[in-house]
Every structure is written in structure tokens, then in C-alpha cells.
Amino acid sequence: DGGITQSPKYLFRKEGQNVTLSCEQNLNHDAMYWYRQDPGQGLRLIYYSQIVNDFQKGDIAEGYSVSREKKESFPLTVTSAQKNPTAFYLCASSIRQGAVTEAFFGQGTRLTVV
Amino acid sequence: AQSVTQPDIHITVSEGASLELRCNYSYGATPYLFWYVQSPGQGLQLLLKYFSGDTLVQGIKGFEAEFKRSQSSFNLRKPSVHWSDAAEYFCAVGPYNTDKLIFGTGTRLQVFP
């Protein structure tokens, strides 16, 4: 089945540690995204990538890093510089239908700092 | 700047009642509009989308939405709500020819039996 796979579903991190969230898609989509979701704040864009080996900062990129070495993969690293990393993280990919983007989402990773 | 407003943070309805979730957008040109649904602890699923043409669009699970340019709105409706519709609903706008979606803050729907 085609889709977006995020792993792990739950992740615990000690303060001061870096942690990497995995996102893989087999939809052959060019664009991929990372969003952070906090209660009452909707989805905020962290990073996005429109093609391999290229990515752009979103609205809240500080304390995060990404790579896009393969079309299928877009891992997100939450660094120790991120002051409040506990949140639900969603990965998405998109395809253009004409000039419009329709996004497909993974099931999310819940990160908790302990 | 483009933005999406969902004025209702939380809505409660009885099962079988009708539903309308509000969405207003701010965008200077023709918007491309989406509604997504999210069950607790899950990702987002696309309910429906508006690109052009008929302003009343049908989606999955019996949902529909109407685009009203004069009111800058794209409200989501369902004639009879089922308990399984309890979830969070997000409206989003996709500015023309970009790969970025702008999301509203969501409306949480609670359904009572």
C-alpha cells in the first residue's frame, strides 16, 4: 500500500539529547514537510523540501534540522537547542494537481522530553 | 499575508443533528481550499477540496463544503452527525502555485449520543 510511514509512534528524550524522527513515503511525491502540532495552535510548518538535496525553513525551524538525500525520506532531527520539544510531529508529502498542492499525512510521532 | 481562521475552537452536537464548521480565509487571489479531519493521536485525512468550478463540493463520509467568495468562507457541513465523526477538523488554504498549505487552528467536534 502506498503511504507515509513515520517512526517511532512514541519517543522519549532526555533533556540535552538530539533525537531523529523518521519519515518515509512510497507515493513518489516530490515535496515533503514536517509540521509540529500543539494543542490549540493547529499545525505549524518546521521545514519543507520540494526536491532532493534541497529544503527550506518553515515558520518555526529554530532547534530543528533536516536532510533530503533520497526522494523517499525526510528525517527530522530535534536538537538540544529546541527549548520546548514536547509535541506531536506530523510528516506530509504532496503532489501537485495542476497548480495546487494536495497533502497526504503520516500517522505522527509523539515526542516527550523527560 | 494568507491566513485561515476557524472561529470555533470546540463544538458539541448530538448524534443525528446537523453540523456546520466555519472557516474563513484571507487570500488575495483564487484560493484552493481543503478540509482535513484528525482522530486523536492520528495523522490528518483529507475530507474534501475546492479548486474551481461548482462552489458546493462533496467529500468523504457524507461531508460537503460550500465556497463563498463574497464572504471569504469555506464552511463544512454534514446533515446528520454520527458518533464516529468526533474528531478535530482543520481547514487549509493552498496559495496558487506553491507547495505550502496554511492551516487554521482547528475545531474539535464532540458528539453526544
mmCIF file of C-alpha atoms in Angstrom:
data_model
loop_
_atom_site.group_PDB
_atom_site.id
_atom_site.type_symbol
_atom_site.label_atom_id
_atom_site.label_comp_id
_atom_site.label_asym_id
_atom_site.label_seq_id
_atom_site.Cartn_x
_atom_site.Cartn_y
_atom_site.Cartn_z
ATOM 1 C CA ASP A 1 0.000 0.000 0.000
ATOM 2 C CA GLY A 2 1.222 3.487 -0.806
ATOM 3 C CA GLY A 3 1.576 5.902 2.035
ATOM 4 C CA ILE A 4 3.696 7.791 4.512
ATOM 5 C CA THR A 5 5.335 5.982 7.406
ATOM 6 C CA GLN A 6 6.504 7.788 10.490
ATOM 7 C CA SER A 7 8.507 6.069 13.168
ATOM 8 C CA PRO A 8 8.527 5.667 16.036
ATOM 9 C CA LYS A 9 4.969 6.446 17.114
ATOM 10 C CA TYR A 10 6.134 7.443 20.596
ATOM 11 C CA LEU A 11 9.563 8.788 21.504
ATOM 12 C CA PHE A 12 11.052 9.848 24.793
ATOM 13 C CA ARG A 13 14.085 12.040 25.049
ATOM 14 C CA LYS A 14 16.172 13.283 27.895
ATOM 15 C CA GLU A 15 16.878 16.969 28.062
ATOM 16 C CA GLY A 16 20.031 17.880 26.178
ATOM 17 C CA GLN A 17 19.839 14.999 23.725
ATOM 18 C CA ASN A 18 19.303 15.128 19.995
ATOM 19 C CA VAL A 19 16.689 12.795 18.545
ATOM 20 C CA THR A 20 15.758 11.915 14.966
ATOM 21 C CA LEU A 21 12.239 11.257 13.710
ATOM 22 C CA SER A 22 11.873 9.126 10.622
ATOM 23 C CA CYS A 23 9.538 9.805 7.682
ATOM 24 C CA GLU A 24 9.389 7.596 4.588
ATOM 25 C CA GLN A 25 6.976 7.793 1.660
ATOM 26 C CA ASN A 26 6.394 5.493 -1.294
ATOM 27 C CA LEU A 27 3.972 7.778 -3.125
ATOM 28 C CA ASN A 28 6.648 9.137 -5.454
ATOM 29 C CA HIS A 29 5.880 12.647 -4.229
ATOM 30 C CA ASP A 30 8.436 15.367 -4.773
ATOM 31 C CA ALA A 31 7.560 17.587 -1.813
ATOM 32 C CA MET A 32 7.779 16.630 1.838
ATOM 33 C CA TYR A 33 7.029 18.552 5.024
ATOM 34 C CA TRP A 34 7.375 18.493 8.765
ATOM 35 C CA TYR A 35 4.734 20.070 10.978
ATOM 36 C CA ARG A 36 4.567 20.496 14.705
ATOM 37 C CA GLN A 37 1.193 20.294 16.426
ATOM 38 C CA ASP A 38 0.472 21.698 19.876
ATOM 39 C CA PRO A 39 -2.994 21.900 21.462
ATOM 40 C CA GLY A 40 -4.929 24.922 20.243
ATOM 41 C CA GLN A 41 -2.238 26.019 17.788
ATOM 42 C CA GLY A 42 -3.023 23.990 14.704
ATOM 43 C CA LEU A 43 -0.169 22.843 12.505
ATOM 44 C CA ARG A 44 2.985 24.899 12.264
ATOM 45 C CA LEU A 45 5.465 24.281 9.480
ATOM 46 C CA ILE A 46 9.002 23.398 10.589
ATOM 47 C CA TYR A 47 10.769 22.538 7.323
ATOM 48 C CA TYR A 48 9.799 21.559 3.821
ATOM 49 C CA SER A 49 11.581 20.137 0.814
ATOM 50 C CA GLN A 50 10.435 20.398 -2.774
ATOM 51 C CA ILE A 51 13.179 18.270 -4.315
ATOM 52 C CA VAL A 52 16.036 16.028 -3.258
ATOM 53 C CA ASN A 53 19.029 17.794 -1.697
ATOM 54 C CA ASP A 54 17.058 20.969 -1.151
ATOM 55 C CA PHE A 55 14.932 22.165 1.760
ATOM 56 C CA GLN A 56 13.626 25.418 3.210
ATOM 57 C CA LYS A 57 12.853 26.651 6.685
ATOM 58 C CA GLY A 58 9.259 26.981 7.698
ATOM 59 C CA ASP A 59 7.794 29.181 10.397
ATOM 60 C CA ILE A 60 9.421 27.503 13.407
ATOM 61 C CA ALA A 61 12.713 25.979 12.194
ATOM 62 C CA GLU A 62 14.869 27.012 15.165
ATOM 63 C CA GLY A 63 16.199 23.995 17.045
ATOM 64 C CA TYR A 64 15.420 21.572 14.213
ATOM 65 C CA SER A 65 17.381 20.191 11.267
ATOM 66 C CA VAL A 66 16.501 18.041 8.266
ATOM 67 C CA SER A 67 18.090 16.275 5.320
ATOM 68 C CA ARG A 68 16.716 15.116 1.983
ATOM 69 C CA GLU A 69 19.221 12.701 0.476
ATOM 70 C CA LYS A 70 16.579 10.479 -1.087
ATOM 71 C CA LYS A 71 13.200 11.282 -2.574
ATOM 72 C CA GLU A 72 11.506 8.804 -0.246
ATOM 73 C CA SER A 73 12.992 10.001 3.034
ATOM 74 C CA PHE A 74 12.876 13.244 5.028
ATOM 75 C CA PRO A 75 14.180 12.728 8.586
ATOM 76 C CA LEU A 76 13.788 15.442 11.204
ATOM 77 C CA THR A 77 16.327 15.945 13.984
ATOM 78 C CA VAL A 78 15.176 17.706 17.117
ATOM 79 C CA THR A 79 18.311 19.183 18.623
ATOM 80 C CA SER A 80 19.103 20.164 22.172
ATOM 81 C CA ALA A 81 18.678 23.781 21.066
ATOM 82 C CA GLN A 82 14.921 23.291 20.771
ATOM 83 C CA LYS A 83 13.684 24.679 24.053
ATOM 84 C CA ASN A 84 10.271 23.053 24.165
ATOM 85 C CA PRO A 85 10.338 19.935 22.002
ATOM 86 C CA THR A 86 7.461 18.028 23.582
ATOM 87 C CA ALA A 87 4.806 17.927 20.853
ATOM 88 C CA PHE A 88 3.130 15.840 18.173
ATOM 89 C CA TYR A 89 5.093 15.830 14.914
ATOM 90 C CA LEU A 90 3.476 15.200 11.557
ATOM 91 C CA CYS A 91 5.195 14.449 8.293
ATOM 92 C CA ALA A 92 3.442 15.033 4.985
ATOM 93 C CA SER A 93 4.111 14.750 1.292
ATOM 94 C CA SER A 94 2.383 16.344 -1.603
ATOM 95 C CA ILE A 95 1.732 16.159 -5.294
ATOM 96 C CA ARG A 96 0.643 18.967 -7.480
ATOM 97 C CA GLN A 97 -2.594 18.612 -9.387
ATOM 98 C CA GLY A 98 -2.220 21.382 -11.869
ATOM 99 C CA ALA A 99 -1.075 24.272 -9.739
ATOM 100 C CA VAL A 100 -2.486 23.035 -6.490
ATOM 101 C CA THR A 101 -0.958 21.058 -3.687
ATOM 102 C CA GLU A 102 -2.820 18.210 -2.035
ATOM 103 C CA ALA A 103 -1.001 16.915 1.037
ATOM 104 C CA PHE A 104 -1.008 13.413 2.479
ATOM 105 C CA PHE A 105 -0.034 12.845 6.107
ATOM 106 C CA GLY A 106 1.683 10.197 8.163
ATOM 107 C CA GLN A 107 0.305 8.983 11.497
ATOM 108 C CA GLY A 108 2.570 11.195 13.573
ATOM 109 C CA THR A 109 5.243 10.829 16.246
ATOM 110 C CA ARG A 110 4.620 11.988 19.782
ATOM 111 C CA LEU A 111 7.839 13.248 21.329
ATOM 112 C CA THR A 112 8.090 13.692 25.065
ATOM 113 C CA VAL A 113 11.049 15.167 26.897
ATOM 114 C CA VAL A 114 11.641 13.526 30.255
ATOM 115 C CA ALA B 1 -0.463 37.555 4.126
ATOM 116 C CA GLN B 2 -2.531 34.456 3.670
ATOM 117 C CA SER B 3 -4.326 33.143 6.723
ATOM 118 C CA VAL B 4 -7.094 30.810 7.769
ATOM 119 C CA THR B 5 -9.437 31.365 10.700
ATOM 120 C CA GLN B 6 -11.568 28.756 12.354
ATOM 121 C CA PRO B 7 -13.611 30.759 14.873
ATOM 122 C CA ASP B 8 -14.929 27.795 16.841
ATOM 123 C CA ILE B 9 -12.389 26.008 18.998
ATOM 124 C CA HIS B 10 -14.823 23.405 20.292
ATOM 125 C CA ILE B 11 -18.297 22.368 19.135
ATOM 126 C CA THR B 12 -20.648 19.872 20.743
ATOM 127 C CA VAL B 13 -23.600 18.337 18.911
ATOM 128 C CA SER B 14 -25.993 15.481 19.487
ATOM 129 C CA GLU B 15 -25.823 12.436 17.288
ATOM 130 C CA GLY B 16 -28.188 12.864 14.346
ATOM 131 C CA ALA B 17 -28.061 16.653 14.464
ATOM 132 C CA SER B 18 -26.765 18.760 11.613
ATOM 133 C CA LEU B 19 -23.291 20.258 11.700
ATOM 134 C CA GLU B 20 -21.611 23.327 10.295
ATOM 135 C CA LEU B 21 -17.952 24.140 10.959
ATOM 136 C CA ARG B 22 -16.823 27.589 9.968
ATOM 137 C CA CYS B 23 -13.706 28.546 8.037
ATOM 138 C CA ASN B 24 -12.696 31.995 6.823
ATOM 139 C CA TYR B 25 -9.644 32.703 4.759
ATOM 140 C CA SER B 26 -7.629 35.703 3.791
ATOM 141 C CA TYR B 27 -6.053 35.493 0.363
ATOM 142 C CA GLY B 28 -5.790 37.956 -2.478
ATOM 143 C CA ALA B 29 -6.435 35.621 -5.397
ATOM 144 C CA THR B 30 -8.424 32.487 -6.096
ATOM 145 C CA PRO B 31 -7.886 30.209 -3.137
ATOM 146 C CA TYR B 32 -7.526 26.476 -3.159
ATOM 147 C CA LEU B 33 -9.252 25.165 -0.061
ATOM 148 C CA PHE B 34 -9.175 21.943 1.893
ATOM 149 C CA TRP B 35 -10.786 20.327 4.905
ATOM 150 C CA TYR B 36 -8.916 17.666 6.836
ATOM 151 C CA VAL B 37 -10.026 15.503 9.761
ATOM 152 C CA GLN B 38 -7.821 14.172 12.553
ATOM 153 C CA SER B 39 -8.753 11.449 15.022
ATOM 154 C CA PRO B 40 -6.925 11.534 18.379
ATOM 155 C CA GLY B 41 -3.284 10.581 18.055
ATOM 156 C CA GLN B 42 -3.538 10.133 14.305
ATOM 157 C CA GLY B 43 -2.499 11.926 11.163
ATOM 158 C CA LEU B 44 -4.743 14.083 9.002
ATOM 159 C CA GLN B 45 -7.097 12.690 6.395
ATOM 160 C CA LEU B 46 -8.405 14.765 3.510
ATOM 161 C CA LEU B 47 -12.190 15.176 3.594
ATOM 162 C CA LEU B 48 -12.662 17.362 0.550
ATOM 163 C CA LYS B 49 -11.094 20.073 -1.554
ATOM 164 C CA TYR B 50 -12.115 23.017 -3.696
ATOM 165 C CA PHE B 51 -10.068 24.031 -6.692
ATOM 166 C CA SER B 52 -12.558 25.684 -9.062
ATOM 167 C CA GLY B 53 -15.959 25.231 -10.643
ATOM 168 C CA ASP B 54 -19.013 24.230 -8.621
ATOM 169 C CA THR B 55 -18.862 26.026 -5.290
ATOM 170 C CA LEU B 56 -20.532 23.146 -3.448
ATOM 171 C CA VAL B 57 -18.127 20.248 -3.110
ATOM 172 C CA GLN B 58 -18.814 16.780 -1.838
ATOM 173 C CA GLY B 59 -16.344 14.819 0.224
ATOM 174 C CA ILE B 60 -15.958 11.544 2.003
ATOM 175 C CA LYS B 61 -18.017 10.396 4.999
ATOM 176 C CA GLY B 62 -21.051 12.426 3.899
ATOM 177 C CA PHE B 63 -19.405 15.837 4.316
ATOM 178 C CA GLU B 64 -19.819 18.782 1.987
ATOM 179 C CA ALA B 65 -18.472 22.321 1.918
ATOM 180 C CA GLU B 66 -19.525 25.488 0.161
ATOM 181 C CA PHE B 67 -17.134 28.112 -1.135
ATOM 182 C CA LYS B 68 -18.497 31.655 -0.825
ATOM 183 C CA ARG B 69 -16.135 34.181 -2.312
ATOM 184 C CA SER B 70 -18.166 37.178 -1.116
ATOM 185 C CA GLN B 71 -17.822 36.002 2.486
ATOM 186 C CA SER B 72 -14.308 34.529 2.158
ATOM 187 C CA SER B 73 -15.684 31.365 3.673
ATOM 188 C CA PHE B 74 -15.482 27.628 3.120
ATOM 189 C CA ASN B 75 -17.774 26.103 5.733
ATOM 190 C CA LEU B 76 -18.003 22.374 6.245
ATOM 191 C CA ARG B 77 -21.424 20.756 6.687
ATOM 192 C CA LYS B 78 -22.987 17.416 7.398
ATOM 193 C CA PRO B 79 -26.759 16.865 7.611
ATOM 194 C CA SER B 80 -26.654 14.166 10.295
ATOM 195 C CA VAL B 81 -23.682 13.622 12.550
ATOM 196 C CA HIS B 82 -22.580 10.169 13.679
ATOM 197 C CA TRP B 83 -20.684 9.449 16.899
ATOM 198 C CA SER B 84 -17.681 8.399 14.792
ATOM 199 C CA ASP B 85 -17.417 11.956 13.456
ATOM 200 C CA ALA B 86 -15.978 13.107 16.779
ATOM 201 C CA ALA B 87 -12.512 14.402 15.858
ATOM 202 C CA GLU B 88 -10.608 17.582 15.145
ATOM 203 C CA TYR B 89 -11.227 19.348 11.859
ATOM 204 C CA PHE B 90 -8.763 21.572 10.060
ATOM 205 C CA CYS B 91 -9.386 23.991 7.250
ATOM 206 C CA ALA B 92 -6.435 24.840 4.997
ATOM 207 C CA VAL B 93 -5.692 27.119 2.074
ATOM 208 C CA GLY B 94 -3.162 26.397 -0.617
ATOM 209 C CA PRO B 95 -1.883 29.569 -2.251
ATOM 210 C CA TYR B 96 -1.671 29.305 -6.016
ATOM 211 C CA ASN B 97 1.389 27.612 -7.393
ATOM 212 C CA THR B 98 3.131 26.962 -4.107
ATOM 213 C CA ASP B 99 3.731 23.745 -2.270
ATOM 214 C CA LYS B 100 2.764 25.100 1.138
ATOM 215 C CA LEU B 101 -0.541 24.716 2.880
ATOM 216 C CA ILE B 102 -1.668 27.165 5.556
ATOM 217 C CA PHE B 103 -3.775 25.608 8.278
ATOM 218 C CA GLY B 104 -6.324 27.003 10.663
ATOM 219 C CA THR B 105 -6.074 26.215 14.372
ATOM 220 C CA GLY B 106 -8.711 23.517 14.179
ATOM 221 C CA THR B 107 -12.186 22.853 15.573
ATOM 222 C CA ARG B 108 -12.692 19.986 17.961
ATOM 223 C CA LEU B 109 -16.030 18.239 17.471
ATOM 224 C CA GLN B 110 -17.642 16.321 20.291
ATOM 225 C CA VAL B 111 -20.725 14.176 19.620
ATOM 226 C CA PHE B 112 -23.169 13.164 22.335
ATOM 227 C CA PRO B 113 -25.400 10.108 21.958
#
